[in-house]
Short mmCIF file of C-alpha atoms in Angstrom, two decimals:
data_model
loop_
_atom_site.label_atom_id
_atom_site.label_comp_id
_atom_site.label_asym_id
_atom_site.label_seq_id
_atom_site.Cartn_x
_atom_site.Cartn_y
_atom_site.Cartn_z
CA MET A 1 152.07 112.89 90.09
CA HIS A 2 151.34 111.94 93.67
CA HIS A 3 150.51 108.31 94.44
CA GLU A 4 147.04 109.20 95.84
CA GLU A 5 146.20 111.30 92.79
CA LYS A 6 146.84 108.47 90.55
CA TYR A 7 143.85 106.69 92.13
CA GLN A 8 141.37 109.61 91.75
CA ALA A 9 138.58 109.89 89.24
CA PRO A 10 138.28 113.63 88.60
CA ILE A 11 135.26 113.51 86.27
CA ILE A 12 133.35 111.04 88.52
CA ASN A 13 134.20 113.06 91.64
CA ALA A 14 132.81 116.32 90.04
CA LEU A 15 129.66 114.66 88.95
CA ARG A 16 129.01 113.29 92.32
CA LEU A 17 129.73 116.59 94.11
CA LEU A 18 127.28 118.26 91.78
CA ALA A 19 124.61 115.59 92.45
CA GLN A 20 124.85 116.37 96.16
CA GLU A 21 123.87 119.87 95.69
CA ASP A 22 120.24 121.01 96.28
CA GLN A 23 119.61 121.94 92.53
CA VAL A 24 117.03 123.55 90.48
CA ALA A 25 117.87 122.45 87.03
CA LEU A 26 116.93 125.19 84.63
CA HIS A 27 119.15 123.70 81.85
CA MET A 28 119.73 120.73 79.54
CA PRO A 29 119.02 117.82 79.34
CA GLY A 30 115.28 117.69 79.05
CA HIS A 31 114.75 114.92 81.49
CA LYS A 32 115.97 117.27 84.18
CA LEU A 33 118.17 114.76 85.87
CA GLY A 34 115.33 112.22 86.06
CA ALA A 35 112.74 114.64 87.41
CA LEU A 36 109.88 113.12 85.15
CA ALA A 37 109.09 110.09 87.30
CA PRO A 38 107.45 107.89 86.77
CA GLY A 39 108.43 107.78 83.11
CA ILE A 40 109.66 105.25 80.71
CA LEU A 41 113.24 106.71 80.76
CA THR A 42 113.33 106.65 84.73
CA ASP A 43 111.61 103.38 84.78
CA TRP A 44 114.29 101.98 82.44
CA LEU A 45 117.55 103.68 83.88
CA GLY A 46 116.32 105.02 87.16
CA ALA A 47 116.84 108.66 88.38
CA GLY A 48 120.13 107.58 90.08
CA VAL A 49 121.75 107.32 86.77
CA LEU A 50 120.07 110.19 85.22
CA GLN A 51 121.36 112.58 87.79
CA TYR A 52 124.75 112.16 86.28
CA ASP A 53 123.64 112.82 82.77
CA GLN A 54 124.74 116.33 82.93
CA THR A 55 125.70 119.42 80.81
CA GLU A 56 128.54 121.94 81.18
CA ILE A 57 127.49 123.52 84.47
CA GLY A 58 129.02 124.47 87.74
CA ALA A 59 132.42 122.85 88.27
CA LEU A 60 132.07 120.61 85.16
CA ASP A 61 134.09 121.15 82.17
CA SER A 62 134.13 121.61 78.38
CA LEU A 63 135.32 118.81 76.27
CA HIS A 64 136.16 121.20 73.52
CA SER A 65 138.54 123.23 75.71
CA PRO A 66 138.99 121.32 78.96
CA SER A 67 140.53 123.01 82.03
CA GLY A 68 138.87 121.20 84.81
CA PRO A 69 138.00 117.70 85.70
CA ILE A 70 138.12 116.48 82.01
CA ALA A 71 141.61 118.00 81.77
CA ALA A 72 142.70 116.28 84.91
CA ALA A 73 141.32 112.93 83.73
CA GLU A 74 142.99 113.42 80.34
CA ARG A 75 146.46 114.03 82.16
CA LEU A 76 145.97 111.03 84.31
CA ALA A 77 145.31 108.76 81.14
CA ALA A 78 148.37 110.27 79.44
CA GLU A 79 150.50 109.47 82.53
CA LEU A 80 149.13 105.99 82.64
CA TYR A 81 149.97 105.19 79.05
CA GLN A 82 153.29 107.14 79.29
CA VAL A 83 152.49 109.60 76.39
CA GLU A 84 152.65 113.37 76.19
CA CYS A 85 149.00 114.11 75.68
CA THR A 86 145.62 112.19 75.67
CA CYS A 87 142.39 113.48 74.46
CA PHE A 88 139.06 111.89 75.29
CA THR A 89 136.03 111.46 72.86
CA THR A 90 132.51 110.32 73.34
CA ASN A 91 132.24 109.75 69.62
CA GLY A 92 134.23 106.63 69.58
CA SER A 93 137.37 105.69 67.62
CA SER A 94 135.55 106.70 64.38
CA ALA A 95 135.72 110.32 65.21
CA ALA A 96 139.14 110.04 66.73
CA LEU A 97 140.71 108.38 63.58
CA ILE A 98 139.04 111.09 61.38
CA ALA A 99 140.40 113.81 63.61
CA GLY A 100 143.84 112.06 63.76
CA LEU A 101 144.07 111.82 59.92
CA MET A 102 143.17 115.57 59.71
CA ALA A 103 145.72 116.59 62.31
CA ALA A 104 148.59 114.65 60.73
CA THR A 105 148.14 115.66 57.18
CA SER A 106 147.23 118.49 54.72
CA PRO A 107 144.61 118.42 51.93
CA GLY A 108 145.90 116.49 48.85
CA ASP A 109 148.46 114.56 50.83
CA THR A 110 149.34 110.82 49.93
CA ILE A 111 148.91 108.32 52.75
CA LEU A 112 149.78 104.62 53.00
CA LEU A 113 147.36 102.33 54.61
CA PRO A 114 146.59 98.51 54.61
CA ARG A 115 143.72 96.97 52.83
CA ASN A 116 142.06 96.10 56.14
CA ALA A 117 141.46 99.82 57.11
CA HIS A 118 138.17 100.35 58.81
CA LYS A 119 135.29 102.35 57.12
CA SER A 120 135.86 105.21 59.61
CA ILE A 121 139.27 105.70 58.13
CA ILE A 122 137.83 105.85 54.61
CA SER A 123 135.46 108.68 56.03
CA GLY A 124 138.64 110.38 57.28
CA LEU A 125 140.18 110.14 53.64
CA VAL A 126 137.10 111.97 52.44
CA LEU A 127 136.98 114.71 55.06
CA ALA A 128 140.76 115.27 55.05
CA ASP A 129 140.95 115.20 51.34
CA LEU A 130 143.76 112.54 51.14
CA GLN A 131 144.96 110.35 48.19
CA PRO A 132 145.23 106.85 49.62
CA ARG A 133 147.83 104.20 48.60
CA PHE A 134 146.69 100.75 49.79
CA LEU A 135 148.93 98.08 50.91
CA GLU A 136 148.33 94.24 51.09
CA PRO A 137 148.41 92.83 54.53
CA ALA A 138 149.27 89.15 55.05
CA TYR A 139 146.43 86.68 55.41
CA GLU A 140 146.04 83.20 56.97
CA ASP A 141 142.97 81.00 56.95
CA GLY A 142 141.17 83.91 55.65
CA ILE A 143 142.18 85.99 58.72
CA VAL A 144 144.20 89.18 58.52
CA LEU A 145 147.76 88.75 60.24
CA GLY A 146 148.74 92.29 59.61
CA LEU A 147 150.96 94.36 57.35
CA SER A 148 154.60 93.08 57.17
CA PRO A 149 157.59 95.32 57.54
CA GLU A 150 158.88 93.98 54.29
CA THR A 151 155.85 95.15 52.34
CA LEU A 152 156.01 98.70 54.01
CA GLN A 153 159.73 98.87 53.51
CA ALA A 154 159.65 97.88 49.76
CA THR A 155 156.78 100.37 49.11
CA LEU A 156 158.66 103.29 50.74
CA ASP A 157 161.98 102.33 49.17
CA ALA A 158 160.25 102.24 45.71
CA GLY A 159 158.87 105.69 46.16
CA CYS A 160 155.50 107.19 45.56
CA THR A 161 154.59 110.20 43.52
CA PRO A 162 153.86 112.26 45.32
CA ASN A 163 155.85 110.99 48.50
CA PRO A 164 153.59 109.87 51.37
CA THR A 165 153.57 112.25 54.38
CA ALA A 166 151.78 109.58 56.70
CA VAL A 167 151.42 105.97 57.23
CA LEU A 168 148.35 104.56 58.98
CA LEU A 169 148.73 101.14 60.69
CA VAL A 170 145.82 98.96 61.92
CA HIS A 171 147.17 97.19 65.13
CA PRO A 172 145.56 94.77 65.85
CA GLY A 173 143.28 93.54 63.06
CA PHE A 174 139.64 92.93 63.99
CA GLU A 175 140.49 89.21 64.59
CA GLY A 176 143.54 90.08 66.79
CA GLY A 177 146.26 89.55 64.22
CA CYS A 178 149.36 91.77 64.92
CA GLY A 179 152.41 92.63 62.83
CA ASP A 180 155.73 93.77 64.20
CA ILE A 181 154.44 97.25 65.22
CA SER A 182 157.98 98.44 66.52
CA GLN A 183 159.62 97.60 63.05
CA LEU A 184 156.70 99.18 61.14
CA VAL A 185 156.92 102.49 63.00
CA ARG A 186 160.51 102.60 62.70
CA ILE A 187 160.53 102.10 58.97
CA ALA A 188 157.91 104.72 58.56
CA HIS A 189 159.87 107.23 60.60
CA GLN A 190 163.05 106.51 58.66
CA HIS A 191 161.28 107.67 55.54
CA GLY A 192 159.95 110.81 57.32
CA CYS A 193 156.31 109.69 57.60
CA THR A 194 154.02 110.50 60.53
CA VAL A 195 152.52 107.31 61.93
CA ILE A 196 148.86 107.04 62.95
CA VAL A 197 147.69 103.79 64.52
CA ASP A 198 144.23 102.43 64.64
CA GLU A 199 144.69 100.63 67.85
CA ALA A 200 140.82 100.60 68.50
CA HIS A 201 141.08 96.85 69.69
CA GLY A 202 144.25 97.24 71.65
CA SER A 203 143.67 99.61 74.60
CA HIS A 204 144.59 96.78 76.98
CA PHE A 205 147.84 95.85 75.33
CA LYS A 206 149.83 98.35 77.66
CA PHE A 207 149.18 96.38 80.82
CA HIS A 208 150.37 92.81 80.26
CA HIS A 209 153.61 91.36 78.87
CA LYS A 210 151.68 88.38 77.45
CA LEU A 211 149.84 90.72 75.06
CA PRO A 212 151.24 92.31 71.88
CA MET A 213 153.22 95.49 72.22
CA SER A 214 151.13 98.74 72.39
CA ALA A 215 151.62 101.24 69.61
CA THR A 216 152.30 103.78 72.36
CA ASP A 217 155.43 101.80 73.47
CA ALA A 218 156.42 101.45 69.77
CA GLY A 219 156.78 105.21 69.42
CA ALA A 220 153.91 105.90 67.10
CA ASP A 221 153.02 109.62 66.76
CA LEU A 222 149.25 109.25 67.30
CA VAL A 223 147.35 106.22 68.70
CA VAL A 224 143.53 105.82 68.73
CA GLN A 225 142.16 103.35 71.15
CA SER A 226 138.44 102.35 71.91
CA ALA A 227 138.34 102.11 75.69
CA HIS A 228 134.77 100.65 75.27
CA LYS A 229 136.01 97.72 73.21
CA THR A 230 138.44 95.98 75.65
CA LEU A 231 138.30 98.20 78.86
CA PRO A 232 135.26 98.70 81.07
CA ALA A 233 134.07 101.89 79.46
CA LEU A 234 130.59 102.67 77.92
CA THR A 235 130.09 102.30 74.24
CA GLY A 236 131.39 105.37 72.45
CA GLY A 237 134.15 106.06 74.94
CA ALA A 238 137.52 106.46 73.22
CA TRP A 239 140.75 108.40 73.59
CA VAL A 240 143.69 109.57 71.41
CA HIS A 241 147.29 109.44 72.59
CA LEU A 242 149.80 111.83 71.08
CA GLN A 243 153.63 111.87 71.42
CA GLY A 244 156.54 113.35 69.58
CA SER A 245 156.79 116.58 67.76
CA ARG A 246 155.17 115.80 64.37
CA ILE A 247 151.77 116.79 65.54
CA SER A 248 150.90 119.55 67.98
CA ALA A 249 148.47 119.02 70.83
CA GLU A 250 146.61 122.15 69.83
CA ARG A 251 146.14 121.08 66.31
CA LEU A 252 144.87 117.64 67.45
CA ARG A 253 142.39 119.16 69.80
CA GLN A 254 141.16 121.60 67.05
CA CYS A 255 140.59 118.70 64.72
CA ILE A 256 138.84 116.59 67.31
CA ASN A 257 136.50 119.56 67.89
CA LEU A 258 135.52 119.54 64.21
CA VAL A 259 134.10 115.87 64.60
CA GLN A 260 133.20 115.92 68.30
CA SER A 261 129.67 116.56 69.49
CA THR A 262 129.19 119.86 71.45
CA SER A 263 126.92 117.87 73.78
CA PRO A 264 129.17 115.02 74.85
CA SER A 265 127.69 112.37 77.18
CA TRP A 266 128.95 112.84 80.79
CA LEU A 267 128.11 109.22 81.33
CA ILE A 268 130.54 108.17 78.75
CA LEU A 269 133.25 110.67 79.99
CA GLY A 270 132.83 109.28 83.50
CA SER A 271 133.19 105.80 82.20
CA LEU A 272 136.44 106.73 80.50
CA ASP A 273 137.49 108.07 83.85
CA ALA A 274 136.45 104.87 85.61
CA ALA A 275 138.13 102.59 82.96
CA ARG A 276 141.48 104.47 83.40
CA LEU A 277 141.18 104.19 87.27
CA GLU A 278 140.35 100.52 87.05
CA MET A 279 143.44 99.82 84.86
CA SER A 280 145.59 102.00 87.23
CA LYS A 281 144.65 100.01 90.26
CA ARG A 282 144.47 96.42 89.00
CA GLY A 283 144.94 96.37 85.21
CA PHE A 284 147.63 93.60 85.23
CA ASP A 285 145.64 91.41 87.58
CA LEU A 286 142.38 91.71 85.69
CA LEU A 287 144.26 90.86 82.41
CA ASP A 288 146.34 88.03 84.01
CA ARG A 289 143.01 86.39 85.08
CA ALA A 290 141.22 87.03 81.79
CA ILE A 291 144.26 85.50 79.90
CA GLU A 292 144.10 82.40 82.25
CA ALA A 293 140.31 82.12 81.33
CA ALA A 294 141.18 82.50 77.57
CA THR A 295 143.81 79.76 77.91
CA ARG A 296 141.37 77.45 79.72
CA LEU A 297 138.66 78.21 77.13
CA GLU A 298 141.16 77.21 74.22
CA GLU A 299 142.20 74.09 75.96
CA SER A 300 138.61 73.02 76.60
CA ILE A 301 137.79 73.78 72.94
CA HIS A 302 140.64 71.59 71.71
CA ARG A 303 139.86 68.75 74.23
CA ARG A 304 135.96 68.71 74.13
CA THR A 305 134.87 70.13 70.93
CA PRO A 306 135.51 69.40 67.12
CA PHE A 307 136.87 72.92 66.63
CA THR A 308 140.36 74.44 66.87
CA VAL A 309 141.60 77.88 67.58
CA TRP A 310 143.48 79.79 65.11
CA GLU A 311 147.07 80.69 65.86
CA PRO A 312 149.40 82.41 63.38
CA ALA A 313 151.78 80.12 61.81
CA SER A 314 153.66 82.76 59.84
CA THR A 315 156.84 84.10 61.28
CA GLY A 316 156.82 87.72 62.45
CA PHE A 317 153.00 87.79 63.38
CA THR A 318 151.37 87.38 66.71
CA ARG A 319 147.75 87.62 68.03
CA ASP A 320 145.90 89.01 70.93
CA CYS A 321 145.22 85.90 72.99
CA LEU A 322 141.94 87.35 74.14
CA LYS A 323 140.47 87.10 70.63
CA VAL A 324 139.61 83.37 70.25
CA ASN A 325 138.89 82.56 66.67
CA LEU A 326 137.23 79.28 66.20
CA LEU A 327 138.07 77.58 62.76
CA THR A 328 134.83 75.97 61.75
CA ALA A 329 135.01 74.90 57.97
CA GLN A 330 137.14 71.76 58.91
CA CYS A 331 134.38 70.64 61.00
CA GLY A 332 131.65 70.94 58.36
CA TYR A 333 130.15 74.35 59.56
CA THR A 334 130.24 77.83 58.40
CA GLY A 335 131.08 80.33 60.96
CA ILE A 336 127.71 81.88 60.33
CA GLU A 337 126.04 78.60 61.29
CA VAL A 338 127.98 78.22 64.40
CA ALA A 339 127.28 81.75 65.49
CA LYS A 340 123.59 81.26 65.01
CA TYR A 341 123.59 77.94 66.83
CA LEU A 342 125.40 79.65 69.75
CA GLN A 343 122.83 82.59 69.67
CA LYS A 344 119.87 80.31 70.08
CA LYS A 345 121.63 79.07 73.31
CA GLY A 346 122.04 82.71 74.42
CA ILE A 347 125.82 83.01 73.52
CA TYR A 348 126.58 85.98 71.33
CA SER A 349 129.87 85.94 69.48
CA GLU A 350 131.73 89.16 68.22
CA MET A 351 131.71 88.26 64.65
CA SER A 352 131.33 85.38 62.30
CA SER A 353 132.47 84.69 58.76
CA THR A 354 132.31 81.91 56.21
CA ASN A 355 135.21 79.92 57.95
CA SER A 356 135.34 81.23 61.60
CA VAL A 357 133.55 82.63 64.56
CA LEU A 358 135.31 85.19 66.84
CA LEU A 359 134.84 84.87 70.56
CA MET A 360 136.20 88.14 72.22
CA LEU A 361 137.31 88.28 75.80
CA THR A 362 138.07 91.41 77.92
CA VAL A 363 139.12 92.28 81.46
CA ALA A 364 135.53 91.48 82.46
CA ASP A 365 136.11 87.86 81.68
CA ALA A 366 138.37 87.76 84.68
CA VAL A 367 135.12 87.20 86.61
CA GLN A 368 132.63 85.87 83.86
CA PRO A 369 132.22 82.07 83.85
CA LEU A 370 132.73 80.42 80.46
CA GLY A 371 131.93 76.83 81.01
CA GLY A 372 128.62 77.09 79.38
CA VAL A 373 130.20 78.08 76.06
CA ILE A 374 132.07 74.91 76.02
CA ASP A 375 129.12 72.65 76.74
CA VAL A 376 127.26 74.32 73.80
CA LEU A 377 130.12 73.84 71.40
CA ALA A 378 130.65 70.32 72.52
CA SER A 379 127.05 69.61 71.57
CA LEU A 380 128.02 70.05 67.87
CA GLU A 381 129.34 66.95 66.22
CA ALA A 382 132.06 67.28 63.40
CA LEU A 383 130.62 66.84 59.78
CA ASN A 384 132.59 66.38 56.59
CA PRO A 385 134.98 69.36 56.13
CA LEU A 386 133.64 72.19 53.91
CA PRO A 387 135.78 73.57 51.05
CA SER A 388 137.33 76.94 51.78
CA LYS A 389 135.07 79.59 50.84
CA THR A 390 137.53 82.53 51.14
CA GLY A 391 137.68 82.45 47.37
CA MET A 392 139.46 85.09 45.18
CA ALA A 393 141.58 87.71 46.97
CA LEU A 394 139.91 91.03 47.65
CA PRO A 395 141.20 93.53 44.94
CA LEU A 396 143.51 96.32 46.40
CA PRO A 397 141.76 99.66 45.85
CA ASP A 398 143.26 101.83 43.12
CA CYS A 399 141.66 105.23 43.41
CA GLN A 400 142.14 107.12 40.12
CA VAL A 401 139.74 109.80 41.57
CA SER A 402 140.20 110.98 45.24
CA PRO A 403 137.76 109.49 47.73
CA ARG A 404 136.56 113.15 48.44
CA THR A 405 135.83 113.88 44.86
CA ALA A 406 133.94 110.69 44.28
CA TYR A 407 131.99 111.04 47.56
CA LEU A 408 130.83 114.54 46.94
CA ALA A 409 130.12 114.25 43.26
CA ASP A 410 126.53 113.84 41.92
CA MET A 411 125.66 110.07 42.14
CA GLU A 412 123.23 107.46 40.84
CA TRP A 413 122.35 103.98 41.68
CA VAL A 414 122.89 101.34 38.92
CA ASN A 415 122.73 97.56 38.69
CA LEU A 416 125.91 95.66 39.52
CA GLN A 417 126.78 94.78 35.91
CA ALA A 418 126.17 98.41 34.84
CA ALA A 419 128.60 99.46 37.27
CA VAL A 420 131.58 98.09 35.44
CA GLY A 421 133.97 100.84 34.54
CA ARG A 422 132.22 103.43 36.72
CA VAL A 423 133.59 105.11 39.81
CA SER A 424 132.17 104.11 43.19
CA ALA A 425 130.62 106.98 45.21
CA ARG A 426 130.18 105.00 48.49
CA SER A 427 131.93 102.13 50.30
CA ILE A 428 130.46 98.70 50.29
CA TYR A 429 131.28 96.66 53.42
CA GLU A 430 130.20 93.89 55.74
CA TYR A 431 129.71 94.98 59.40
CA PRO A 432 131.34 93.84 61.49
CA PRO A 433 134.16 94.22 60.62
CA GLY A 434 133.43 97.28 58.59
CA ILE A 435 136.34 96.67 56.19
CA PRO A 436 135.14 98.00 52.75
CA LEU A 437 135.18 95.95 49.59
CA ILE A 438 135.26 98.93 47.53
CA VAL A 439 135.97 102.57 48.57
CA PRO A 440 134.81 105.83 46.99
CA GLY A 441 137.02 106.70 44.02
CA GLN A 442 137.71 103.15 43.13
CA THR A 443 136.51 101.87 39.70
CA PHE A 444 134.17 98.70 39.53
CA ASP A 445 135.58 95.99 37.31
CA GLN A 446 134.22 92.47 36.62
CA ARG A 447 136.43 90.94 39.25
CA LEU A 448 135.12 93.19 41.94
CA ILE A 449 131.54 92.64 40.92
CA GLY A 450 132.36 88.82 41.07
CA TYR A 451 133.57 89.27 44.56
CA ILE A 452 130.52 91.14 45.77
CA THR A 453 128.32 88.54 44.25
CA GLN A 454 130.17 85.75 45.86
CA VAL A 455 130.05 87.29 49.24
CA GLU A 456 126.33 87.90 48.96
CA ALA A 457 125.78 84.22 47.89
CA GLN A 458 127.53 83.04 51.16
CA GLY A 459 124.44 84.89 53.01
CA ILE A 460 126.60 87.91 54.26
CA SER A 461 124.67 91.11 54.27
CA LEU A 462 126.57 94.00 52.84
CA HIS A 463 126.06 97.75 53.65
CA GLY A 464 126.06 100.17 50.72
CA LEU A 465 124.34 97.68 48.31
CA SER A 466 120.70 98.14 47.81
CA ASN A 467 118.56 95.64 45.82
CA GLN A 468 121.46 94.66 43.70
CA GLN A 469 122.27 98.33 43.07
CA VAL A 470 125.45 100.36 43.86
CA ALA A 471 126.10 103.99 44.04
CA VAL A 472 128.32 105.42 41.27
CA ALA A 473 129.64 108.93 40.81
CA SER A 474 128.50 110.98 37.93
CA LEU A 475 131.98 112.35 36.91
#
């Protein structure tokens, strides 16, 4: 690749050239490049933005079979991450993970995955018709550290019936916890398993040595990243990296096309192009400054506020230093209370739980002032410590019926107590982080009902639960 080509933005360049033409738009989208002005859409976004909300015309490209600017942009992204192939999606990591699972497996295969797998992965189990075997990750202070190499090694050494064909890893967890990704990938490969990594929150890892190792550098076969989460891309912008010989690029593209919109947003595609270009030009510098900002934020939290920042104490685990988890229970507050207090002051956190609040920094925090956050946190005085409310451990799902069978079966809604002994037809989860308490195919028991009741009593809203009723499969 020529040096000057590295600093091009093929998608954005194509959109700009098209916008310079004297066009008569007799095609989609319906706003006709912002022609209806004045109008609420043009008043909101401006015709300048809408002229780039295009469809597949002229020199533009098809995301389902790219051969023009999209193909060029994907190739530049692959070169940046030093992988063999990168595919863009405007449907987020959710679609990318579903496609990745389908590309890496065959219907009926067994797959190993950690308990903290995201709801989109459960959707992938349904659509790919996989039989999951869940593994328990390590926890600390109610925060997921990650899957340990010892747990994965012991499971694979003990054997499964049938043998798993794939291992899905979550790296990092929602709160930033990371296991030894290099060891995990090595162990899975030694046992002949394809490795899929949900690295939705780690698209920035590649660009700074003070961050955890990226799964692309660890040799994972397929890595999904949400560029919109930690890089400057628009919401919905994600990409899939492929390397090695276990999955073909053609198969991956075909599977992405099954779950990808046939009308992808060119604004999102352009933002992926822009994010890649930004990181090519100054990714290290932006992250260096963002990491410095995170360090200053943590130092100020410890010096000026009653709160502390979570740091893994367990050997073998690290964290993304741009995920700042405030531990609140020891100061007499739930994380939910602190998040609401911050919100009243115009400060919005990424997530709150009973014991903590997650403050998430990105490359943009290289330039965003954070002093006001400390002032607000410092205005809270420490109270008597609250007892830990993490409560009982969340049961590992044991799916006697495949998630697909349970999800597609006839279903009915029943009261919680009446669900004991019945098979769940839907996931129940808190969002964020979107980690299911129960998955389709899992049987309700009294312990699980107690856990759901306990979570609700803490004031946490659950998706998949309606008026104290849950969906069960009629099998």
